[in-house]
Amino acid sequence: MVNATKGVFISCDIPMAQYIINMNASFPASDKFIIHIVDSTHMFVQPHVEQMIRSQIAKFREDNTYVKPN
């Protein structure tokens, strides 16, 4: 018998994958969203967290972007 789970496939670089894995680890066991880690740069996550991941990555990038002072 085949078990199928709907998910979103994420492809990213290794540091961003580690950021997502760390974000997943910060949730309680009942709220973890990673379905399967394929390799160091690919993973399947639950579809309802796609927008949350996108917004957290955008915030992370904004917080860690250097802006040269005038």
Coordinates of N, CA, C and O in Angstrom, one line a residue:
M1 N 0.8 -1.2 0.0 CA 0.0 0.0 0.0 C 0.9 1.2 0.0 O 1.9 1.3 0.7
V2 N 0.5 2.2 -0.8 CA 1.2 3.5 -0.9 C 0.6 4.5 0.0 O -0.6 4.7 0.0
N3 N 1.5 5.2 0.8 CA 1.0 6.4 1.6 C 1.5 7.6 0.9 O 2.7 7.8 0.6
A4 N 0.6 8.5 0.6 CA 0.9 9.8 -0.1 C 0.5 11.0 0.8 O -0.5 10.9 1.5
T5 N 1.4 11.9 0.8 CA 1.2 13.1 1.6 C 1.4 14.3 0.7 O 2.4 14.4 0.0
K6 N 0.5 15.3 0.8 CA 0.6 16.5 0.0 C 1.7 17.4 0.7 O 1.7 17.5 1.9
G7 N 2.6 18.0 -0.2 CA 3.6 18.8 0.4 C 4.1 19.8 -0.6 O 3.8 19.7 -1.8
V8 N 5.0 20.6 -0.2 CA 5.7 21.6 -1.0 C 7.2 21.2 -1.1 O 7.8 21.0 0.0
F9 N 7.7 21.1 -2.3 CA 9.2 20.8 -2.5 C 10.0 22.1 -2.4 O 9.7 23.0 -3.1
I10 N 11.0 22.1 -1.5 CA 11.8 23.3 -1.4 C 13.2 22.9 -1.8 O 13.8 21.9 -1.4
S11 N 13.8 23.8 -2.7 CA 15.2 23.6 -3.2 C 15.9 24.9 -2.8 O 15.4 26.0 -3.2
C12 N 17.0 24.8 -2.0 CA 17.7 26.0 -1.6 C 19.1 25.7 -1.3 O 19.5 24.5 -1.5
D13 N 19.9 26.7 -1.0 CA 21.3 26.4 -0.6 C 21.4 25.8 0.8 O 20.4 25.8 1.5
I14 N 22.6 25.3 1.1 CA 22.8 24.6 2.4 C 22.5 25.5 3.6 O 21.8 25.1 4.5
P15 N 23.0 26.8 3.6 CA 22.7 27.6 4.8 C 21.2 27.9 5.0 O 20.7 27.8 6.1
M16 N 20.5 28.1 3.9 CA 19.0 28.3 4.0 C 18.3 27.1 4.4 O 17.3 27.1 5.2
A17 N 18.8 25.9 4.0 CA 18.1 24.6 4.4 C 18.4 24.5 5.9 O 17.4 24.0 6.6
Q18 N 19.5 24.8 6.4 CA 19.8 24.7 7.8 C 18.9 25.6 8.6 O 18.5 25.3 9.7
Y19 N 18.7 26.8 8.1 CA 17.8 27.8 8.7 C 16.4 27.2 8.8 O 15.8 27.3 9.9
I20 N 15.9 26.6 7.8 CA 14.6 26.0 7.8 C 14.5 24.9 8.8 O 13.5 24.7 9.5
I21 N 15.5 24.0 8.8 CA 15.5 22.9 9.7 C 15.6 23.4 11.1 O 14.9 22.9 12.0
N22 N 16.3 24.4 11.4 CA 16.4 25.0 12.8 C 15.0 25.6 13.1 O 14.6 25.5 14.3
M23 N 14.4 26.3 12.2 CA 13.0 26.8 12.4 C 12.1 25.7 12.8 O 11.3 25.8 13.7
N24 N 12.1 24.6 12.0 CA 11.3 23.4 12.3 C 11.5 22.9 13.7 O 10.6 22.5 14.4
A25 N 12.8 22.8 14.1 CA 13.2 22.3 15.4 C 12.7 23.2 16.6 O 12.5 22.7 17.7
S26 N 12.4 24.4 16.3 CA 11.9 25.3 17.4 C 10.4 25.1 17.7 O 10.0 25.7 18.7
F27 N 9.7 24.4 16.8 CA 8.3 24.2 17.0 C 8.1 22.9 17.9 O 9.0 22.0 17.9
P28 N 7.0 22.8 18.6 CA 6.7 21.6 19.4 C 6.5 20.4 18.4 O 6.2 20.7 17.2
A29 N 6.6 19.2 18.9 CA 6.5 18.0 18.0 C 5.2 18.0 17.2 O 5.3 17.6 16.0
S30 N 4.2 18.5 17.7 CA 2.9 18.4 17.0 C 2.8 19.4 15.9 O 1.9 19.3 15.0
D31 N 3.7 20.4 15.9 CA 3.6 21.5 14.9 C 4.8 21.4 13.9 O 4.9 22.4 13.1
K32 N 5.6 20.4 13.9 CA 6.7 20.3 13.0 C 6.2 20.2 11.6 O 5.2 19.5 11.3
F33 N 6.9 20.9 10.7 CA 6.3 21.0 9.3 C 7.1 20.3 8.2 O 6.7 20.1 7.1
I34 N 8.4 19.8 8.5 CA 9.2 19.1 7.5 C 8.6 17.7 7.4 O 8.6 17.0 8.4
I35 N 8.3 17.3 6.2 CA 7.8 16.0 6.0 C 9.0 15.0 5.7 O 9.1 14.0 6.3
H36 N 9.9 15.5 4.9 CA 11.1 14.6 4.5 C 12.2 15.5 4.0 O 12.0 16.4 3.2
I37 N 13.4 15.3 4.5 CA 14.6 15.9 4.0 C 15.2 15.0 3.0 O 15.7 13.9 3.3
V38 N 15.3 15.4 1.7 CA 15.8 14.6 0.6 C 17.3 14.6 0.7 O 17.9 13.5 0.6
D39 N 17.9 15.7 0.7 CA 19.4 15.9 0.8 C 19.7 17.2 1.5 O 18.8 17.9 2.0
S40 N 20.9 17.7 1.4 CA 21.3 18.9 2.1 C 20.7 20.2 1.5 O 20.7 21.2 2.1
T41 N 20.1 20.1 0.3 CA 19.5 21.3 -0.3 C 18.1 21.1 -0.8 O 17.5 22.0 -1.4
H42 N 17.4 20.0 -0.4 CA 16.1 19.7 -0.9 C 15.2 19.1 0.3 O 15.7 18.2 1.0
M43 N 14.0 19.5 0.4 CA 13.1 19.0 1.4 C 11.6 19.1 1.0 O 11.3 20.0 0.2
F44 N 10.8 18.3 1.6 CA 9.3 18.4 1.5 C 8.8 19.0 2.8 O 9.2 18.5 3.9
V45 N 7.9 20.0 2.7 CA 7.3 20.5 3.9 C 5.8 20.5 3.7 O 5.3 20.4 2.6
Q46 N 5.1 20.7 4.8 CA 3.6 20.7 4.7 C 3.2 22.0 4.0 O 3.8 23.1 4.2
P47 N 2.2 21.9 3.1 CA 1.8 23.1 2.3 C 1.3 24.3 3.0 O 1.5 25.4 2.6
H48 N 0.7 24.1 4.2 CA 0.2 25.3 4.9 C 1.3 26.2 5.5 O 0.9 27.3 6.0
V49 N 2.5 25.8 5.5 CA 3.6 26.6 6.1 C 4.4 27.3 5.0 O 5.3 28.1 5.4
E50 N 4.1 27.2 3.8 CA 4.9 27.8 2.7 C 5.0 29.3 2.9 O 6.1 29.8 2.8
Q51 N 3.9 30.0 3.1 CA 4.0 31.4 3.2 C 4.7 31.8 4.5 O 5.4 32.8 4.5
M52 N 4.6 31.1 5.6 CA 5.3 31.4 6.8 C 6.8 31.3 6.6 O 7.6 32.1 7.0
I53 N 7.2 30.2 5.9 CA 8.6 30.0 5.6 C 9.1 31.2 4.7 O 10.2 31.8 5.0
R54 N 8.4 31.5 3.7 CA 8.8 32.7 2.8 C 8.9 34.0 3.6 O 9.9 34.7 3.4
S55 N 8.0 34.3 4.5 CA 8.1 35.5 5.3 C 9.2 35.5 6.3 O 9.9 36.5 6.5
Q56 N 9.5 34.3 6.9 CA 10.6 34.2 7.8 C 12.0 34.4 7.1 O 12.9 35.0 7.6
I57 N 12.1 33.8 5.9 CA 13.3 34.0 5.1 C 13.5 35.4 4.7 O 14.6 35.9 4.8
A58 N 12.4 36.1 4.3 CA 12.5 37.5 3.9 C 12.9 38.3 5.1 O 13.8 39.2 4.9
K59 N 12.4 38.1 6.2 CA 12.8 38.8 7.4 C 14.2 38.5 7.8 O 15.0 39.4 8.1
F60 N 14.7 37.3 7.7 CA 16.0 36.9 8.0 C 17.0 37.6 7.0 O 18.0 38.2 7.5
R61 N 16.7 37.6 5.8 CA 17.5 38.3 4.8 C 17.5 39.8 5.0 O 18.6 40.5 4.9
E62 N 16.4 40.4 5.4 CA 16.4 41.8 5.7 C 17.2 42.2 6.9 O 17.9 43.2 6.9
D63 N 17.1 41.3 7.9 CA 17.9 41.6 9.2 C 19.4 41.4 9.0 O 20.2 41.9 9.7
N64 N 19.8 40.6 8.0 CA 21.2 40.3 7.8 C 21.8 40.8 6.5 O 22.7 40.3 6.0
T65 N 21.2 41.9 6.0 CA 21.7 42.6 4.8 C 22.4 43.9 5.2 O 21.9 44.7 6.0
Y66 N 23.6 44.0 4.8 CA 24.4 45.2 5.1 C 24.0 46.3 4.2 O 23.9 46.2 3.0
V67 N 23.7 47.5 4.8 CA 23.4 48.7 4.1 C 24.5 49.7 4.5 O 24.7 50.1 5.6
K68 N 25.2 50.1 3.4 CA 26.3 51.0 3.6 C 25.8 52.4 4.1 O 24.9 53.0 3.5
P69 N 26.3 52.9 5.2 CA 25.8 54.2 5.7 C 26.3 55.3 4.7 O 27.3 55.2 4.0
N70 N 25.5 56.4 4.6 CA 25.8 57.5 3.7 C 26.9 58.4 4.3 O 27.1 58.7 5.4

